[in-house]
XYZ file of C-alpha atoms in Angstrom:
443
model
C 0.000 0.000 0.000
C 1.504 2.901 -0.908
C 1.430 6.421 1.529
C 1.249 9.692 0.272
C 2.673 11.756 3.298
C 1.272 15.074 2.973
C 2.713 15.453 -0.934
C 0.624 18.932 -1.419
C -1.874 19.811 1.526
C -3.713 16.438 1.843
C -7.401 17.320 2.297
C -7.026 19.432 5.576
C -10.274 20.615 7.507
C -8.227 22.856 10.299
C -9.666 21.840 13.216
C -13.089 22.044 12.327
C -13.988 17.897 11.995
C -15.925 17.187 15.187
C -16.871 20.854 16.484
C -20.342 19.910 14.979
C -23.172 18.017 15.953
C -23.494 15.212 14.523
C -26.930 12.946 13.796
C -24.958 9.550 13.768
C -27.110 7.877 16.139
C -29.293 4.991 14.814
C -26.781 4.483 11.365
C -26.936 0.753 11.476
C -26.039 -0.450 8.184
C -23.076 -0.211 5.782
C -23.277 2.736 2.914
C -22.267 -0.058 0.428
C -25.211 -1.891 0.724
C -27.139 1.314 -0.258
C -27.783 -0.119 -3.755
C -28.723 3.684 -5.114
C -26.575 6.447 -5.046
C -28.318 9.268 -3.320
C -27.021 12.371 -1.571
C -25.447 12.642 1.868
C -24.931 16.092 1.945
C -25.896 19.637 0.108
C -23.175 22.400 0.422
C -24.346 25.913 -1.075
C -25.523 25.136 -4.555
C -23.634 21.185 -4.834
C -24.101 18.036 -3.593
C -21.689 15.045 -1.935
C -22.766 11.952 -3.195
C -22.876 8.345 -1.193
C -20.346 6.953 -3.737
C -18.203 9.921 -3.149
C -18.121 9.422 0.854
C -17.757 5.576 0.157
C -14.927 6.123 -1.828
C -13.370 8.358 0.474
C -13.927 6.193 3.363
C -12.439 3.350 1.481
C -9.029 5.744 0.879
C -9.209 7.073 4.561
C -9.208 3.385 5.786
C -6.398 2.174 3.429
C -4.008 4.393 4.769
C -4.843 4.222 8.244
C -4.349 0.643 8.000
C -0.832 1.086 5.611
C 0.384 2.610 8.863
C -0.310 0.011 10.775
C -3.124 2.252 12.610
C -6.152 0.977 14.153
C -9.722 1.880 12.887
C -11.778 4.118 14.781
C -15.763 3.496 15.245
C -17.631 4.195 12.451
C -19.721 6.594 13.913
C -16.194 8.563 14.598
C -14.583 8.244 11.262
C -17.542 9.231 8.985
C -18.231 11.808 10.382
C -15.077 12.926 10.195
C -15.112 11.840 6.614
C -17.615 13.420 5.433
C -16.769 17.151 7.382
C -13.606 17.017 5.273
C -15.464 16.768 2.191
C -17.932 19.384 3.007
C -14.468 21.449 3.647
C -12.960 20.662 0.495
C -16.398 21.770 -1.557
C -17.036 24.919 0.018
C -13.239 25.886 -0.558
C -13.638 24.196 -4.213
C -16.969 26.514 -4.975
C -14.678 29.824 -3.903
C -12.194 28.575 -6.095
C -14.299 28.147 -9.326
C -15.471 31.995 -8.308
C -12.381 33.007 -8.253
C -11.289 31.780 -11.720
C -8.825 29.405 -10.558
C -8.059 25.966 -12.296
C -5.196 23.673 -12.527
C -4.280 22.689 -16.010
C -3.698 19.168 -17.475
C -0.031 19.973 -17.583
C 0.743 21.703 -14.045
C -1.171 18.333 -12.735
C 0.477 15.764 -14.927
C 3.733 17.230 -14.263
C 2.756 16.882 -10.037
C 1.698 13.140 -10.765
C 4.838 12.616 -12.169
C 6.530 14.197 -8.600
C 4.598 12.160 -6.355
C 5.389 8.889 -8.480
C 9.232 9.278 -8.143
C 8.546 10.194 -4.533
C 7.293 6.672 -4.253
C 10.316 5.012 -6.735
C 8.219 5.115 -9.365
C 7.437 5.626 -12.855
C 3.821 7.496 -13.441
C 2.335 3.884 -15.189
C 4.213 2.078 -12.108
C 2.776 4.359 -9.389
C -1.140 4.092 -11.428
C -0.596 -0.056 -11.440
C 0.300 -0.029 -7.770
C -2.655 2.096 -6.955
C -5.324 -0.085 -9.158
C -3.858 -2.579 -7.402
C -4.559 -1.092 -3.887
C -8.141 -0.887 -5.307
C -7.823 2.843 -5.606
C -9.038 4.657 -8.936
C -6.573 6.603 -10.653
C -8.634 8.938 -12.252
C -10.120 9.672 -9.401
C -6.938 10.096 -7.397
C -5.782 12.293 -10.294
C -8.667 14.274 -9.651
C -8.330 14.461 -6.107
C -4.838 16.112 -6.395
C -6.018 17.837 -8.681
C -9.018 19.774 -6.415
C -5.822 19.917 -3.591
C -3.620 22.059 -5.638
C -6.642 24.135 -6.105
C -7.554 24.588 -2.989
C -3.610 24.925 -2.069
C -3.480 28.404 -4.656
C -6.576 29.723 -3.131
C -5.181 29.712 0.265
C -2.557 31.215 -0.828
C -4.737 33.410 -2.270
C -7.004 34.092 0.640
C -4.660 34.338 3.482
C -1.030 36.004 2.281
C -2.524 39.284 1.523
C -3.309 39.559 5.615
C 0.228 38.442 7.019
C 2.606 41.008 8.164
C 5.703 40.248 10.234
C 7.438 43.657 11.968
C 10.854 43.674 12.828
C 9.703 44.201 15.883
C 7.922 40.917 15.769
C 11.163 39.002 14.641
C 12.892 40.703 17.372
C 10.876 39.442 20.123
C 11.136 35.642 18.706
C 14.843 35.799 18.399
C 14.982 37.227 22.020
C 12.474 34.640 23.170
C 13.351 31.217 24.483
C 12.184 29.156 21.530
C 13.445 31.443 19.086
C 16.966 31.268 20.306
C 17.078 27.584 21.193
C 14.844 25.965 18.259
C 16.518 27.465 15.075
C 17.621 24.966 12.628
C 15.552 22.134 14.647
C 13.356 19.929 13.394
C 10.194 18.278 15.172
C 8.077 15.072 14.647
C 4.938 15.914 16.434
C 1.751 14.155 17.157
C -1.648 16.249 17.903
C -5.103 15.371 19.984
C -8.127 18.166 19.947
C -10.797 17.797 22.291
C -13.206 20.536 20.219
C -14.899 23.187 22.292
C -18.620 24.137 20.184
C -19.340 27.795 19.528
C -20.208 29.663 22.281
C -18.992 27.269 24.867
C -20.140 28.217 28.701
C -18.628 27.386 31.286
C -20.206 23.514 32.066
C -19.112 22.837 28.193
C -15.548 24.239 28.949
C -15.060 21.908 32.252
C -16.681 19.230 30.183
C -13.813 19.340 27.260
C -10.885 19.855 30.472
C -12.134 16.834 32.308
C -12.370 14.981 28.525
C -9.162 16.188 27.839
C -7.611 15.113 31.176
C -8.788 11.735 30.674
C -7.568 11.476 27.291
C -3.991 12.552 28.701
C -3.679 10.235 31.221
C -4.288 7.454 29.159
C -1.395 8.709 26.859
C 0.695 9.070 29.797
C 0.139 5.728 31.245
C 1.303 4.277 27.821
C -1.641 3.882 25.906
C -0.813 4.348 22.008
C -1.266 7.932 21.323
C -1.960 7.546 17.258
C -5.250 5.054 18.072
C -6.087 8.066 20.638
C -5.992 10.470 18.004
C -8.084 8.505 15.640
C -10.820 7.496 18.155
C -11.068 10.963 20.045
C -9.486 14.032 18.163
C -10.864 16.649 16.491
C -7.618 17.763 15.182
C -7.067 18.341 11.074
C -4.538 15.050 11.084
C -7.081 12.795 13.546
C -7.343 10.444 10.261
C -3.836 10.358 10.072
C -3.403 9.344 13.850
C -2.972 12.670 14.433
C 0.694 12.831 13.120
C 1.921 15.729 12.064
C 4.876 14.792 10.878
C 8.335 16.226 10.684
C 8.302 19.894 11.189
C 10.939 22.862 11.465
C 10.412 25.496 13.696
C 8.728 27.766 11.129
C 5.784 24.789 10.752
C 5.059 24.433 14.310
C 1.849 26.638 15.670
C 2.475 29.356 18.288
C 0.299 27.736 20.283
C 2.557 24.776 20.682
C 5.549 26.371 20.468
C 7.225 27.251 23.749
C 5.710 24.000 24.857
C 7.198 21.584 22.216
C 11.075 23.110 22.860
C 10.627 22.232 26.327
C 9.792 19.002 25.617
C 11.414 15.661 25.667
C 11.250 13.190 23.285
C 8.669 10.682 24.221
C 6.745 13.470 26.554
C 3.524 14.483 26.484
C 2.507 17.655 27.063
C -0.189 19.395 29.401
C -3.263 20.666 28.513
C -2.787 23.550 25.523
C -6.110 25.490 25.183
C -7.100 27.885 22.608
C -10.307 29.310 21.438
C -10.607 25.936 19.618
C -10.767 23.573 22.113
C -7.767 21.800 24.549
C -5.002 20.236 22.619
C -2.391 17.761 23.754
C 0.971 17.406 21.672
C 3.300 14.833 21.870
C 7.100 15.597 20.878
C 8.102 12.135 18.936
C 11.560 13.077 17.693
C 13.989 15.816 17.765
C 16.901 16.481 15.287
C 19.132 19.303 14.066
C 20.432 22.235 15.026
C 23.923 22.880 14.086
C 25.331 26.224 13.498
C 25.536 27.963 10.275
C 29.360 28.134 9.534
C 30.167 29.438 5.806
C 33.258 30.664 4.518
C 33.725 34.021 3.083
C 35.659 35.474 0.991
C 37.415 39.379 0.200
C 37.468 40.193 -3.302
C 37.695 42.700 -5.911
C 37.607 42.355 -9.887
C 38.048 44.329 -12.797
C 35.335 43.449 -15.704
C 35.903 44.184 -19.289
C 32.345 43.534 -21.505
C 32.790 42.992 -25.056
C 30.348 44.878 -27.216
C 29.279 45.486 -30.602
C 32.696 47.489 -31.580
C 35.118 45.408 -29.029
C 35.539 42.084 -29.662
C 35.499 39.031 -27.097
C 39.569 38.350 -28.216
C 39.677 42.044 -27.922
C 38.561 42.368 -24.809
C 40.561 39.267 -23.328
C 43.917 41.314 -24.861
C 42.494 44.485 -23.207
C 42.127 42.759 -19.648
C 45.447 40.802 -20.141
C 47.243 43.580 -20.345
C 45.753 45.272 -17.410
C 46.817 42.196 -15.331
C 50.096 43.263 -16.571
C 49.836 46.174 -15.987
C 49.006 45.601 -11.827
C 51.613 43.211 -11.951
C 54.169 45.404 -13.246
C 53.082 48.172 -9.800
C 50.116 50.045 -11.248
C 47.434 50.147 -8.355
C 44.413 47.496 -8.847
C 41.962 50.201 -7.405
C 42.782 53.072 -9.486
C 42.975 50.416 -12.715
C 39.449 49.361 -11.631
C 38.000 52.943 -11.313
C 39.305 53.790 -14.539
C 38.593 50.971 -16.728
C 36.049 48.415 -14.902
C 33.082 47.948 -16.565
C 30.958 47.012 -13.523
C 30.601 50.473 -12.631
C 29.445 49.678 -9.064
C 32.556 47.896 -7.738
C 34.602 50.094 -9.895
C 33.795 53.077 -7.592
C 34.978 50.646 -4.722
C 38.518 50.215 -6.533
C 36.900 46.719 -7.671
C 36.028 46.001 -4.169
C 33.172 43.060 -3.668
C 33.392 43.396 -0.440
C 32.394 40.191 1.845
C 30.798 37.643 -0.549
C 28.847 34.610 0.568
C 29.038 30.840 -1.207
C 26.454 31.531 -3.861
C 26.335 35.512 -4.221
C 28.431 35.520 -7.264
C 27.885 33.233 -10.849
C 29.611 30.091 -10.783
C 32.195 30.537 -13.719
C 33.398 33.525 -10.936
C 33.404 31.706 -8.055
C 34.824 28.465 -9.259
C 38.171 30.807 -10.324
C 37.891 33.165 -7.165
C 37.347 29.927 -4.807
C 40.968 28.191 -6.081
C 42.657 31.830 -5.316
C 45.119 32.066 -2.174
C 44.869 35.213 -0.475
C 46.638 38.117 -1.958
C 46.886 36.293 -5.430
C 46.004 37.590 -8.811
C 43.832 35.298 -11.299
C 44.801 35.249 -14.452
C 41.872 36.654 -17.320
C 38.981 34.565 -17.276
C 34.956 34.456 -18.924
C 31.958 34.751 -16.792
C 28.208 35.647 -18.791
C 29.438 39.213 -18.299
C 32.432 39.492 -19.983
C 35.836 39.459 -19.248
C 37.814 39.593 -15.392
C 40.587 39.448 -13.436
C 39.983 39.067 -9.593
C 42.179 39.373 -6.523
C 41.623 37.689 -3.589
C 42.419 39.822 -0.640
C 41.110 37.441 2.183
C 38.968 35.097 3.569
C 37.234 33.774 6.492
C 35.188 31.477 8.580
C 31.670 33.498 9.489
C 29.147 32.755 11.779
C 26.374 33.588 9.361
C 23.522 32.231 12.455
C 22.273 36.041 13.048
C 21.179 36.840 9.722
C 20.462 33.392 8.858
C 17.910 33.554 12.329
C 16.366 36.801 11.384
C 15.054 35.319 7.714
C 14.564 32.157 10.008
C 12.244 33.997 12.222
C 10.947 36.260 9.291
C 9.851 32.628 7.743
C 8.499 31.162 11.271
C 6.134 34.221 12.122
C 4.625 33.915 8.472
C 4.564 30.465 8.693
C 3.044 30.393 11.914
C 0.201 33.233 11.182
C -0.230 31.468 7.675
C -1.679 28.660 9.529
C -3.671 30.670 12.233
C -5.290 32.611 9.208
C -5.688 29.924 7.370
C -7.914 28.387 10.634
C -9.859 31.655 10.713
C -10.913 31.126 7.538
C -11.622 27.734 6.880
C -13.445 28.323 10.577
C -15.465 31.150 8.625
C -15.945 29.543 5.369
C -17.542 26.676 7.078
C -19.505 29.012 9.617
C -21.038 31.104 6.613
C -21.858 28.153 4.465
C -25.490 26.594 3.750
C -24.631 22.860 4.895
C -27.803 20.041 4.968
C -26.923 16.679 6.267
C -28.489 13.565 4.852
C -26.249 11.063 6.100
C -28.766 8.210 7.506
C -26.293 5.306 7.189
C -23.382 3.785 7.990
C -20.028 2.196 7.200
C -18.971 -0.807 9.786
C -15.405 -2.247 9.823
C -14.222 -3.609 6.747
């Protein structure tokens, strides 16, 4: 059975899956032996089909089990189910307003991705999922509906993140900021759901829920089967893994909690307007230092053009070479003659140059260079140079490489609060019937 972990954005419903009531009581027989199709569900102006949830429920259930997972109730998992697909349609419907649509070619091009993710060729990776009784044309589809949905969050929730320096400045200065860069996470996730407008018995209600639920995880109980069977969260289906993330992909929420953690620990109660979450910290790796060696240089640059030649421009920046080596200053050569006329009012200077701030054919030439040596004339895409290494170092490049670090987390981590807000609106705002009267028992 194959897994796809997460390829794109794998049918996400934010923490929305259980918040609802839900009429499951008295669904006693299996959707499959519903001989007619009918409808489950109306959303706006479409409709979820029976065969759609069946087929759904038959994916959800392969993967669960590929994992080795345990399969929750029925009465847990459809619902669940079926919530994601109501998700996925309103956010489908926006996306059709909108004008957006992936082509054949942008989603061929992603089914060939996923396939050598797996070791496979595309016909290799559609045999092996026939033969997992999955339909490729409808898992085709599928990623196809997720990359739309993927551009209109994008779409929907970049425009409203700012990050302040300010902002960066506090998470650098800030516990987790300073001890989590360059670390990577693999977190699990439970969600006992508070419902809108919660008072106070429903609050102590969740706690108590929630309290239960972490004992049993504490006391040894597997914490993926808890997830399945009692959590609300976006990844419940998938146990409730999230999977390996860096500090820029874990929530705010979570996040002075899971540095704290140890591997193995589970953590106290989290709670947030959506209910009280518990996160387990699976794995920790990373976090080495950013060491990168720089280097001093400054160049002279002769371009050839439509009057000078490229052999006459070679012979012109030979025999400035000669000319430095013979005593002439380098800087007053550059200023003079240089045709990059931003160095050349530096004397040729670069400056401090990082592994990949120059074009290759420069750097390979500058890179073999001992200090205080002279190249001899070489090509680059811009012309013609000669470059002199003045000196080099081992930086620390950790500062700047924290503050585009933190930049990155911030967004990151208000990307996927927005992102909440508005599937959490979307869903709120939406005309939603339910006309699910049966069930799906164990396979």
């Amino acid at each position: 059975m194959i897994e796809i972990r997460n390829t794109l954005f794998l049918l996400s419903a934010m923490a929305l899956m259980l918040a609802l009531a839900w009429p499951v009581q008295g669904l006693a027989q299996r959707l499959d032996d519903t001989p007619v199709d009918h409808i489950v569900a109306l959303v706006e102006d479409d409709v979820i089909m029976h065969s759609e949830l069946q087929n759904r429920l038959d994916t959800v259930r392969q993967q669960i089990l590929s994992r080795g997972g345990r399969l929750p109730p029925d009465d847990v998992l459809i619902p669940q189910v079926l919530e994601r697909l109501i998700i996925e349609r309103l956010q489908l419907q926006q996306a059709t307003r909108a004008g957006i649509r992936i082509d054949d070619i942008t989603l061929n091009q992603t089914m060939e991705r996923i396939a050598r993710e797996n070791s496979m060729s595309l016909p290799e990776f559609r045999d092996r999922l026939v033969a997992d009784g999955i339909d490729f044309q409808v898992f085709r589809e599928q990623i196809r509906d997720e990359m739309t949905i993927g551009q209109l969050r994008r779409r929907q929730v970049e425009n409203r993140i700012q990050v302040s320096e300010q902002e960066i400045d506090d998470l650098i200065a800030s516990e987790s900021g300073a001890i989590d860069r360059d670390v990577e996470y693999r977190l699990s996730h439970i969600l006992v759901p508070l419902p809108e407008g919660a008072n106070a018995a429903d609050i102590q209600a969740a706690r108590e829920r929630a309290e239960a639920i972490r004992k049993r995880a504490v006391a040894g109980e597997n914490f993926s089967e808890l997830a399945l069977s009692e959590s609300a969260g976006q990844q419940a289906l998938e146990g409730g893994d999230l999977g390996w993330r860096a500090a820029a992909q874990v929530p705010t929420l979570f996040a002075r909690n899971v540095v704290l953690m140890r591997e193995g620990e589970v953590s106290e109660l989290i709670r947030s307007p959506s209910g009280f979450h518990l996160i387990k910290l699976q794995e920790r790796r990373g976090g080495e230092r950013a060491q990168i060696t720089q280097t001093h240089a400054r160049h002279i640059l002769i371009q050839p053009t439509a009057i000078l030649s490229q052999e006459d421009a070679r012979e012109r920046i030979a025999g400035l070479r000669n000319r430095i080596l013979m005593g002439n200053d380098f800087a007053d050569l550059a200023r003079a003659h240089s045709d990059d006329r931003g160095s050349a009012m530096r004397g040729g200077d670069l400056g401090w140059t990082d592994p990949g701030d120059l074009v290759p054919q420069f750097e390979e030439v500058m890179n073999a260079l001992a200090p205080n040596t002279l190249s001899e004339p070489f090509l680059s895409p811009f012309g013609w140079h000669i470059v002199e290494v003045l000196d080099r170092r081992t930086y620390d490049s950790s500062r700047q490489l924290m503050r585009a670090q933190a930049r990155e987390i911030i967004r990151e981590r208000k990307r996927e609060e927005e992102t909440e807000l508005w599937l959490r609106r979307l869903r709120d705002e939406a005309y939603v019937e339910l006309r699910l009267q049966t069930r799906v028992s164990g396979l």
